[in-house]
Each structure stands twice: as structure tokens, then as C-alpha cells.
Amino acid sequence: MKTVVVLNQFALPRTQGGGTRHIDLFGRLTHWSPTIIAGNRNHYTQQTYATDDPRFVLVGVPPQRGPVRQRALGWLRYDAAALVKGLRLGHIDVVYASTPHLLAPIAGAALARLKGCPLVVEVRDLWPQAIASAGIVSETGRLYRALTRLERWVYHRADRLVVVTGGWESHLTALGVDLHDVTVIPNGTETTEFAVDATRESLRAALGFTGFTAVFAGAHGPKDGIDLILDAARDCPDISVVLIGDGPVKEAAQRRAEVEGLDNIRFVDPVSKNDLPAVLRAADVGIHAVTPLPVLDKGMSPNKLFDYLAAGLPVVSNAQAALASIVSDGEVGAIGGPDSLSDGLRAVFAASEGQRRAWAARGQELIAPRFSRAEAARHLEALLDDIAARGTR
């Protein structure tokens, strides 16, 4: 068995609600033994957690809300602790450091250098462009310029780059990256993981779902279009809208719903990845929403979208440009522009049962050939084998 150490502060085991990309991929490798060094705080709920998954090593991190400089102190704390944990692990064949945030690859670069092994950097968000688009930092500020220089350094220090979507090529080449060193391994899921034994009727009764139910399951952050979902709920009073998850804008969204008397909206605490299939099985449509940000139009690989498709749900999304390489309007539901959620929900609500079943079936067909976790894991294993054989540059 070869050993790979994965560094990402926000990686989560499947018992948590949120992003489980790393355990879903590295847990499927056949001849690599992974150790995932993560923070002990769920980024979505900000609650600390523990896990009995032996593949995880958790380090203590502070809450990650507030000004970016305050968050950066938490990033540095994670970096230092992760480096110490990594150095204690013994032999390592490959270090795999994943963004966000950009500081994790710094710890990865140091660990790879000290262990004499190759470094793979995974880019899941285009930092600092993403946080600038969200208004967290200013594009004219010194911090943004410093992060841009760090971004360039990180990309050039890596022996290989992994990205989650196509569409970022012009951004990478502008930073001097050789695209031959870039591999796309998208997010995804498995339809088999969304099979549920219980009947839909019993699940709806247990969850309290009534009427035509639209579900949003994901982070409630500045870029997740939560206000646009509330606008759509206001415009579609005959549709029940359930928002599952947590994040920094959730409390404001709850206050707005109360003030405006949006009785068709319900907020639910996050559920683990293991429990999500039952929730989606009980719904009628999945909502994928984003705040209109130019950086997102370059391309996305949204986990929640793939979960909806695998669960057999029609989908409504307002990210048509970003999803152009994944789905088109009318293929799996209603995929439109930034202000299209209301029209999309009404279109799926008005569609026949036969049309909804056709959308659901097409969504499940898309997963197996293009967005299968098993296929992505095979691709990842081949990359690790190749980079281990080549060694460091």
C-alpha cells in the first residue's frame, strides 16, 4: 500500500452534513492508504465534531466566521497543526493539498519538501477571485494582491494540479500554468447511494412534507443564492420550499422569512450525507441556486446538483452559464439565468408527472458515465500512481 496524505481544513466524514468529496474519492482507492488531516469544526454549522473514521486526523481550529483577517488566523493555525501531524506520520508517497483555503497548499508544500515526495494541489475554488466576488476582500486591496501572488506560487510549486471543472483554462494560463500539468476530476456521486427502502409516502409523513415540495440542501453562504430562493418562494406560494443546511446567512434568511410572512418556507438543520437520500426521496424538485458572481460563470461542479440528479429529482437552477458543460435547459428540469428561479419552479410544478419522470430518469443517466465517484476515484488513483512513479520535479 502506498500512502497519501490529504490536507484540507474543511474535509468531512460522511457522518457530517457538508462536503465529503475527499473521503468519497480517497476511500475508494484500491492500493493507496489515505490519511485526511482536517479541522475539527464543521464549516457549515461551525460546531466541533469527532469521528471514529480511522482515515481522519482532526486538528483543533477556531470558528470561521467574521472578517477575513480573523479567518486567516484560523487558516494559519490549521496549517501549523496539519504540518506537525503530517511530519509524525512516517513515510509518505504523495501529499495532496486541497483548496479552499490557499494556505493549505503551503503546509502541503512544506510537508512534501520535508518528506521528499511529490505535491498535488487540488483547486476547488478560484481564490482569491471567489472571495473578492463575494465582497469578502477588495480587488484593489493589499490582501487581494498578496493572495494572488500566493495563488501563483502555489500553482507553480505543485507537481500536478487537479481542478474540479473545465472552464478555468484561461485563468490558469494567465498565471503561467502549463495545462499539461492540470487534470480535471469533477465532483459527483453514485446513484446506488441514493436508493431508499422506505416508501416515499412514509418518508414524507416522517419529514412533515406536504404538497409540492422543493428542497435546497447545501451551505447557506453569501454565494449560495439564499435570498433568490426566498424571492422564488414568495413568488410561488403554492410550492413548499425546504432549506436544509447552515451557514452565515441563515439567520438573516430566517428573519426575512418571518418578517415577510413566507409561510411556505421551512428551515431545517443540516443532515449527514448518509441521511440525505431519504430527504431527497421525499421531495419533488431540487433547487440549485447561486448568487450571480462573474467568477462562477467560468464553471462549476456543484455537489448538490449531482445529489439531486442521483436521487431522481428534477432540478431548477439559475446558473445556466456555469452549468453549460453539465446540463442544458429542459434536459433535467428548468435551467435558466440569474433571476429564473421563480419561473423554473413554476415550470416544474406545472409539468406533467410523465415529464417529471423523464427529467428524473435523464438526470440519473448523466451520473454514471460522467459524474460517478467510482470513475473519478479510478482517475485519481491513476494520477497518484503516475505522480509517485515520476517523483518531484
Short mmCIF file of C-alpha atoms in Angstrom, two decimals:
data_model
loop_
_atom_site.label_atom_id
_atom_site.label_comp_id
_atom_site.label_asym_id
_atom_site.label_seq_id
_atom_site.Cartn_x
_atom_site.Cartn_y
_atom_site.Cartn_z
CA MET A 1 0.00 0.00 0.00
CA LYS A 2 1.23 3.47 -0.89
CA THR A 3 0.42 6.34 1.42
CA VAL A 4 -1.20 9.67 0.54
CA VAL A 5 -1.80 12.50 2.98
CA VAL A 6 -4.72 14.80 2.18
CA LEU A 7 -4.69 18.31 3.64
CA ASN A 8 -7.96 20.21 3.71
CA GLN A 9 -9.30 22.08 6.70
CA PHE A 10 -12.91 21.61 5.62
CA ALA A 11 -12.91 17.91 4.68
CA LEU A 12 -15.70 15.98 6.41
CA PRO A 13 -16.59 12.34 7.13
CA ARG A 14 -19.90 11.04 5.80
CA THR A 15 -21.47 11.28 9.25
CA GLN A 16 -21.40 15.07 8.88
CA GLY A 17 -23.52 17.31 6.70
CA GLY A 18 -21.45 19.07 4.08
CA GLY A 19 -18.65 18.37 1.63
CA THR A 20 -17.45 14.76 1.69
CA ARG A 21 -15.52 14.80 -1.61
CA HIS A 22 -12.24 13.63 -0.13
CA ILE A 23 -13.45 10.59 1.77
CA ASP A 24 -15.77 9.70 -1.12
CA LEU A 25 -12.80 9.66 -3.51
CA PHE A 26 -9.86 8.52 -1.40
CA GLY A 27 -11.99 5.96 0.42
CA ARG A 28 -12.46 4.16 -2.91
CA LEU A 29 -8.76 3.80 -3.76
CA THR A 30 -7.61 0.19 -4.02
CA HIS A 31 -3.87 0.37 -3.34
CA TRP A 32 -3.45 3.71 -1.61
CA SER A 33 -3.89 4.26 2.12
CA PRO A 34 -5.20 7.80 2.77
CA THR A 35 -4.84 9.98 5.84
CA ILE A 36 -7.08 13.06 5.73
CA ILE A 37 -5.92 15.85 8.03
CA ALA A 38 -8.92 18.12 8.62
CA GLY A 39 -10.16 20.72 11.07
CA ASN A 40 -12.39 19.54 13.89
CA ARG A 41 -15.09 22.10 13.10
CA ASN A 42 -17.85 21.66 10.52
CA HIS A 43 -17.54 24.68 8.25
CA TYR A 44 -21.30 24.81 7.67
CA THR A 45 -22.55 24.59 11.25
CA GLN A 46 -19.35 25.88 12.92
CA GLN A 47 -19.81 23.16 15.53
CA THR A 48 -16.88 20.99 16.60
CA TYR A 49 -17.21 17.27 15.96
CA ALA A 50 -15.36 13.99 16.45
CA THR A 51 -15.17 10.94 14.23
CA ASP A 52 -14.24 7.29 14.63
CA ASP A 53 -13.19 7.05 10.97
CA PRO A 54 -9.52 6.00 11.26
CA ARG A 55 -8.69 7.69 7.97
CA PHE A 56 -9.30 11.12 9.53
CA VAL A 57 -6.87 13.03 11.74
CA LEU A 58 -8.55 16.09 13.25
CA VAL A 59 -6.81 19.23 14.46
CA GLY A 60 -8.36 21.96 16.57
CA VAL A 61 -9.44 25.09 14.69
CA PRO A 62 -11.33 28.23 15.79
CA PRO A 63 -14.69 29.36 14.37
CA GLN A 64 -14.53 30.51 10.75
CA ARG A 65 -16.92 33.45 10.70
CA GLY A 66 -16.09 37.13 10.84
CA PRO A 67 -13.58 39.35 8.99
CA VAL A 68 -11.20 37.64 6.59
CA ARG A 69 -8.19 38.54 8.73
CA GLN A 70 -9.79 36.76 11.67
CA ARG A 71 -10.45 33.72 9.49
CA ALA A 72 -6.87 33.81 8.25
CA LEU A 73 -5.64 33.27 11.80
CA GLY A 74 -7.66 30.05 11.83
CA TRP A 75 -6.14 29.03 8.48
CA LEU A 76 -2.65 29.57 9.87
CA ARG A 77 -3.50 27.59 12.98
CA TYR A 78 -4.71 24.71 10.82
CA ASP A 79 -1.57 24.89 8.65
CA ALA A 80 0.77 24.66 11.61
CA ALA A 81 -1.10 21.80 13.27
CA ALA A 82 -1.53 19.88 10.00
CA LEU A 83 2.18 20.15 9.23
CA VAL A 84 3.07 18.78 12.66
CA LYS A 85 0.60 15.90 12.29
CA GLY A 86 1.91 15.13 8.82
CA LEU A 87 5.52 15.04 9.93
CA ARG A 88 4.63 12.44 12.56
CA LEU A 89 3.09 10.04 10.06
CA GLY A 90 6.26 8.40 8.83
CA HIS A 91 6.70 7.53 5.15
CA ILE A 92 4.51 9.43 2.66
CA ASP A 93 4.38 8.76 -1.08
CA VAL A 94 2.28 11.79 -2.13
CA VAL A 95 0.94 14.91 -0.41
CA TYR A 96 -2.43 16.08 -1.74
CA ALA A 97 -3.37 19.59 -0.58
CA SER A 98 -6.80 20.99 -1.43
CA THR A 99 -8.24 24.48 -1.57
CA PRO A 100 -10.05 26.34 -0.23
CA HIS A 101 -8.21 27.90 1.51
CA LEU A 102 -4.98 28.82 -0.26
CA LEU A 103 -2.88 28.34 2.85
CA ALA A 104 -3.47 24.57 2.98
CA PRO A 105 -1.17 24.02 -0.04
CA ILE A 106 1.55 25.96 1.81
CA ALA A 107 1.51 23.35 4.56
CA GLY A 108 1.33 20.73 1.81
CA ALA A 109 4.37 22.17 0.06
CA ALA A 110 6.35 22.21 3.30
CA LEU A 111 5.34 18.66 4.17
CA ALA A 112 6.16 17.37 0.68
CA ARG A 113 9.54 19.09 0.75
CA LEU A 114 10.45 17.70 4.17
CA LYS A 115 9.24 14.20 3.24
CA GLY A 116 10.86 14.29 -0.20
CA CYS A 117 7.67 13.36 -2.05
CA PRO A 118 5.53 14.91 -4.81
CA LEU A 119 2.84 17.51 -4.16
CA VAL A 120 -0.58 17.53 -5.82
CA VAL A 121 -2.63 20.72 -5.36
CA GLU A 122 -6.38 20.48 -5.83
CA VAL A 123 -8.20 23.67 -6.83
CA ARG A 124 -11.88 23.64 -5.88
CA ASP A 125 -12.45 27.41 -5.86
CA LEU A 126 -10.62 30.17 -7.70
CA TRP A 127 -9.19 32.07 -4.78
CA PRO A 128 -8.90 34.99 -4.27
CA GLN A 129 -11.32 35.77 -7.11
CA ALA A 130 -14.19 33.89 -5.43
CA ILE A 131 -13.94 35.72 -2.11
CA ALA A 132 -13.49 39.06 -3.91
CA SER A 133 -16.66 38.44 -5.94
CA ALA A 134 -18.48 37.68 -2.70
CA GLY A 135 -17.33 41.01 -1.24
CA ILE A 136 -15.13 39.46 1.43
CA VAL A 137 -11.97 41.18 0.17
CA SER A 138 -11.41 44.09 -2.20
CA GLU A 139 -9.73 43.52 -5.56
CA THR A 140 -7.83 46.78 -5.05
CA GLY A 141 -6.58 45.89 -1.58
CA ARG A 142 -3.18 44.66 -0.47
CA LEU A 143 -4.62 41.41 0.86
CA TYR A 144 -6.06 40.54 -2.55
CA ARG A 145 -2.74 41.25 -4.25
CA ALA A 146 -0.90 39.15 -1.69
CA LEU A 147 -3.33 36.25 -2.17
CA THR A 148 -2.93 36.50 -5.96
CA ARG A 149 0.83 36.19 -5.61
CA LEU A 150 0.30 33.25 -3.25
CA GLU A 151 -2.05 31.63 -5.78
CA ARG A 152 0.61 31.84 -8.49
CA TRP A 153 3.29 30.45 -6.15
CA VAL A 154 1.08 27.54 -5.06
CA TYR A 155 0.23 26.52 -8.61
CA HIS A 156 3.85 26.58 -9.69
CA ARG A 157 5.07 24.70 -6.63
CA ALA A 158 2.75 21.74 -7.34
CA ASP A 159 3.95 18.75 -9.31
CA ARG A 160 0.38 18.35 -10.59
CA LEU A 161 -2.82 20.41 -10.37
CA VAL A 162 -6.28 18.86 -10.02
CA VAL A 163 -9.32 21.03 -10.78
CA VAL A 164 -12.99 20.17 -10.32
CA THR A 165 -14.28 21.68 -13.55
CA GLY A 166 -13.29 22.74 -17.01
CA GLY A 167 -13.61 26.42 -17.93
CA TRP A 168 -10.73 27.66 -15.79
CA GLU A 169 -8.09 27.21 -18.51
CA SER A 170 -7.71 30.89 -19.38
CA HIS A 171 -7.33 31.79 -15.71
CA LEU A 172 -4.66 29.16 -15.19
CA THR A 173 -2.68 30.03 -18.32
CA ALA A 174 -2.73 33.70 -17.32
CA LEU A 175 -0.86 32.60 -14.19
CA GLY A 176 1.70 30.73 -16.30
CA VAL A 177 0.37 27.23 -15.60
CA ASP A 178 1.12 24.55 -18.19
CA LEU A 179 -2.23 22.91 -18.90
CA HIS A 180 -0.47 19.58 -19.44
CA ASP A 181 0.04 19.55 -15.68
CA VAL A 182 -3.69 20.01 -14.99
CA THR A 183 -6.18 17.15 -14.50
CA VAL A 184 -9.96 17.59 -14.20
CA ILE A 185 -11.60 15.35 -11.58
CA PRO A 186 -15.15 16.65 -11.13
CA ASN A 187 -17.42 16.31 -8.17
CA GLY A 188 -20.11 13.67 -8.41
CA THR A 189 -21.94 10.89 -6.63
CA GLU A 190 -23.36 7.40 -7.16
CA THR A 191 -26.99 6.64 -7.93
CA THR A 192 -26.72 3.43 -5.85
CA GLU A 193 -26.07 5.54 -2.75
CA PHE A 194 -29.46 7.20 -3.15
CA ALA A 195 -31.56 4.05 -3.16
CA VAL A 196 -34.02 4.13 -0.24
CA ASP A 197 -36.02 1.16 1.04
CA ALA A 198 -38.80 3.17 2.70
CA THR A 199 -41.77 4.32 0.64
CA ARG A 200 -41.95 7.93 -0.46
CA GLU A 201 -45.24 8.36 1.39
CA SER A 202 -43.77 7.18 4.70
CA LEU A 203 -40.74 9.44 4.27
CA ARG A 204 -42.92 12.46 3.54
CA ALA A 205 -45.02 11.75 6.61
CA ALA A 206 -41.93 11.38 8.81
CA LEU A 207 -40.40 14.60 7.50
CA GLY A 208 -43.64 16.57 7.52
CA PHE A 209 -43.56 17.30 3.79
CA THR A 210 -46.92 18.35 2.38
CA GLY A 211 -47.88 19.45 -1.11
CA PHE A 212 -45.40 20.01 -3.92
CA THR A 213 -42.02 20.29 -2.14
CA ALA A 214 -38.85 21.91 -3.42
CA VAL A 215 -35.64 21.21 -1.48
CA PHE A 216 -32.39 23.14 -1.27
CA ALA A 217 -29.72 21.08 0.52
CA GLY A 218 -26.42 22.85 0.99
CA ALA A 219 -24.46 25.69 2.53
CA HIS A 220 -26.22 28.94 3.37
CA GLY A 221 -23.42 31.32 2.44
CA PRO A 222 -23.05 34.60 0.52
CA LYS A 223 -22.61 32.86 -2.84
CA ASP A 224 -25.44 30.33 -2.44
CA GLY A 225 -28.33 32.48 -3.66
CA ILE A 226 -30.41 32.13 -0.48
CA ASP A 227 -32.19 35.46 -0.99
CA LEU A 228 -33.04 34.42 -4.54
CA ILE A 229 -34.60 31.22 -3.17
CA LEU A 230 -36.69 33.30 -0.75
CA ASP A 231 -37.77 35.52 -3.66
CA ALA A 232 -38.88 32.41 -5.55
CA ALA A 233 -40.78 31.10 -2.52
CA ARG A 234 -42.56 34.44 -2.24
CA ASP A 235 -43.49 34.28 -5.94
CA CYS A 236 -44.66 30.63 -5.72
CA PRO A 237 -46.91 30.39 -2.65
CA ASP A 238 -48.33 27.03 -3.82
CA ILE A 239 -44.89 25.39 -3.53
CA SER A 240 -43.38 24.35 -0.19
CA VAL A 241 -39.70 25.28 -0.02
CA VAL A 242 -37.43 23.45 2.44
CA LEU A 243 -33.91 24.75 3.03
CA ILE A 244 -31.62 22.16 4.62
CA GLY A 245 -28.23 23.24 5.92
CA ASP A 246 -26.47 26.03 7.76
CA GLY A 247 -24.18 28.93 7.11
CA PRO A 248 -23.50 32.60 7.84
CA VAL A 249 -26.61 33.99 6.08
CA LYS A 250 -29.12 31.50 7.53
CA GLU A 251 -30.22 33.64 10.48
CA ALA A 252 -30.81 36.66 8.24
CA ALA A 253 -32.83 34.48 5.86
CA GLN A 254 -34.95 33.18 8.73
CA ARG A 255 -35.62 36.74 9.93
CA ARG A 256 -36.61 37.82 6.43
CA ALA A 257 -38.98 34.88 6.02
CA GLU A 258 -40.63 35.74 9.33
CA VAL A 259 -40.93 39.48 8.57
CA GLU A 260 -42.40 38.85 5.11
CA GLY A 261 -44.71 36.11 6.33
CA LEU A 262 -43.33 33.47 3.95
CA ASP A 263 -45.31 30.58 5.42
CA ASN A 264 -44.32 28.18 2.63
CA ILE A 265 -40.64 28.24 3.70
CA ARG A 266 -39.17 25.85 6.24
CA PHE A 267 -35.59 25.85 7.54
CA VAL A 268 -34.09 22.50 8.61
CA ASP A 269 -30.81 21.69 10.32
CA PRO A 270 -28.09 20.00 8.25
CA VAL A 271 -28.34 16.26 7.71
CA SER A 272 -25.45 13.86 7.23
CA LYS A 273 -24.56 12.58 3.79
CA ASN A 274 -25.80 9.16 4.91
CA ASP A 275 -29.26 10.58 5.74
CA LEU A 276 -29.62 12.85 2.72
CA PRO A 277 -31.04 10.22 0.30
CA ALA A 278 -34.19 9.76 2.38
CA VAL A 279 -34.81 13.51 2.45
CA LEU A 280 -34.38 13.90 -1.31
CA ARG A 281 -36.57 10.87 -1.99
CA ALA A 282 -39.41 12.66 -0.20
CA ALA A 283 -39.10 15.86 -2.28
CA ASP A 284 -40.46 16.77 -5.73
CA VAL A 285 -37.70 19.04 -7.09
CA GLY A 286 -34.18 20.08 -6.10
CA ILE A 287 -33.13 23.74 -6.11
CA HIS A 288 -29.60 24.67 -7.15
CA ALA A 289 -29.05 28.40 -6.67
CA VAL A 290 -26.08 30.73 -6.81
CA THR A 291 -25.61 34.42 -6.23
CA PRO A 292 -24.75 35.99 -9.62
CA LEU A 293 -20.96 36.32 -9.46
CA PRO A 294 -18.78 36.60 -12.59
CA VAL A 295 -16.21 34.12 -11.24
CA LEU A 296 -18.87 31.39 -11.04
CA ASP A 297 -19.71 31.71 -14.73
CA LYS A 298 -16.30 30.25 -15.58
CA GLY A 299 -17.50 26.83 -14.48
CA MET A 300 -18.85 24.89 -11.52
CA SER A 301 -19.04 21.32 -10.24
CA PRO A 302 -21.80 21.54 -7.61
CA ASN A 303 -22.23 18.56 -5.32
CA LYS A 304 -25.85 19.39 -4.50
CA LEU A 305 -26.79 19.28 -8.18
CA PHE A 306 -25.30 15.81 -8.59
CA ASP A 307 -27.06 14.62 -5.43
CA TYR A 308 -30.42 15.77 -6.81
CA LEU A 309 -29.79 14.02 -10.12
CA ALA A 310 -28.69 10.79 -8.45
CA ALA A 311 -31.77 10.84 -6.22
CA GLY A 312 -34.04 11.08 -9.27
CA LEU A 313 -35.22 14.66 -8.75
CA PRO A 314 -35.95 17.20 -11.46
CA VAL A 315 -33.76 20.26 -10.96
CA VAL A 316 -34.28 24.02 -11.02
CA SER A 317 -31.16 26.18 -11.28
CA ASN A 318 -30.30 29.82 -12.00
CA ALA A 319 -26.70 29.02 -13.05
CA GLN A 320 -27.19 28.30 -16.75
CA ALA A 321 -23.85 29.75 -17.87
CA ALA A 322 -21.84 27.94 -15.20
CA LEU A 323 -23.59 24.61 -15.85
CA ALA A 324 -23.41 24.76 -19.63
CA SER A 325 -20.99 21.84 -19.82
CA ILE A 326 -23.13 19.70 -17.48
CA VAL A 327 -26.83 20.18 -18.31
CA SER A 328 -28.99 22.30 -20.56
CA ASP A 329 -32.38 23.86 -20.02
CA GLY A 330 -35.17 21.32 -20.41
CA GLU A 331 -32.83 18.35 -20.06
CA VAL A 332 -33.31 17.62 -16.36
CA GLY A 333 -35.69 20.41 -15.43
CA ALA A 334 -35.52 24.19 -15.73
CA ILE A 335 -32.04 25.71 -16.01
CA GLY A 336 -32.08 29.47 -16.52
CA GLY A 337 -30.37 32.77 -15.82
CA PRO A 338 -29.76 34.56 -12.51
CA ASP A 339 -33.39 35.65 -11.98
CA SER A 340 -35.06 32.49 -13.28
CA LEU A 341 -35.79 30.51 -10.10
CA SER A 342 -39.43 31.56 -9.83
CA ASP A 343 -40.17 30.73 -13.47
CA GLY A 344 -38.23 27.48 -13.16
CA LEU A 345 -40.17 26.32 -10.11
CA ARG A 346 -43.47 27.21 -11.76
CA ALA A 347 -42.47 25.29 -14.90
CA VAL A 348 -41.62 22.10 -12.99
CA PHE A 349 -44.72 22.48 -10.81
CA ALA A 350 -46.93 22.76 -13.91
CA ALA A 351 -45.25 19.89 -15.77
CA SER A 352 -46.96 16.52 -16.11
CA GLU A 353 -45.94 13.58 -13.98
CA GLY A 354 -44.60 11.92 -17.11
CA GLN A 355 -42.38 14.90 -17.87
CA ARG A 356 -41.03 14.99 -14.33
CA ARG A 357 -40.23 11.27 -14.51
CA ALA A 358 -38.43 11.83 -17.82
CA TRP A 359 -36.33 14.62 -16.30
CA ALA A 360 -35.53 12.43 -13.30
CA ALA A 361 -34.50 9.50 -15.48
CA ARG A 362 -32.29 11.69 -17.65
CA GLY A 363 -30.57 13.08 -14.56
CA GLN A 364 -29.70 9.61 -13.32
CA GLU A 365 -28.41 8.70 -16.79
CA LEU A 366 -25.96 11.63 -16.64
CA ILE A 367 -24.33 10.48 -13.40
CA ALA A 368 -22.95 7.08 -14.40
CA PRO A 369 -20.75 7.99 -17.37
CA ARG A 370 -19.60 11.48 -16.39
CA PHE A 371 -20.04 12.17 -12.68
CA SER A 372 -19.55 8.81 -10.98
CA ARG A 373 -17.46 8.90 -7.78
CA ALA A 374 -16.15 5.42 -8.59
CA GLU A 375 -14.93 6.55 -12.01
CA ALA A 376 -13.42 9.71 -10.51
CA ALA A 377 -11.61 7.57 -7.92
CA ARG A 378 -10.13 5.39 -10.67
CA HIS A 379 -8.94 8.54 -12.43
CA LEU A 380 -7.45 9.84 -9.18
CA GLU A 381 -5.68 6.54 -8.48
CA ALA A 382 -4.09 6.59 -11.93
CA LEU A 383 -2.89 10.14 -11.32
CA LEU A 384 -1.39 9.22 -7.93
CA ASP A 385 0.34 6.18 -9.43
CA ASP A 386 1.82 8.34 -12.19
CA ILE A 387 2.97 11.16 -9.93
CA ALA A 388 4.50 8.71 -7.41
CA ALA A 389 6.42 7.00 -10.20
CA ARG A 390 7.69 10.28 -11.63
CA GLY A 391 8.67 11.79 -8.28
CA THR A 392 9.13 15.51 -7.66
CA ARG A 393 10.04 17.90 -10.42
#
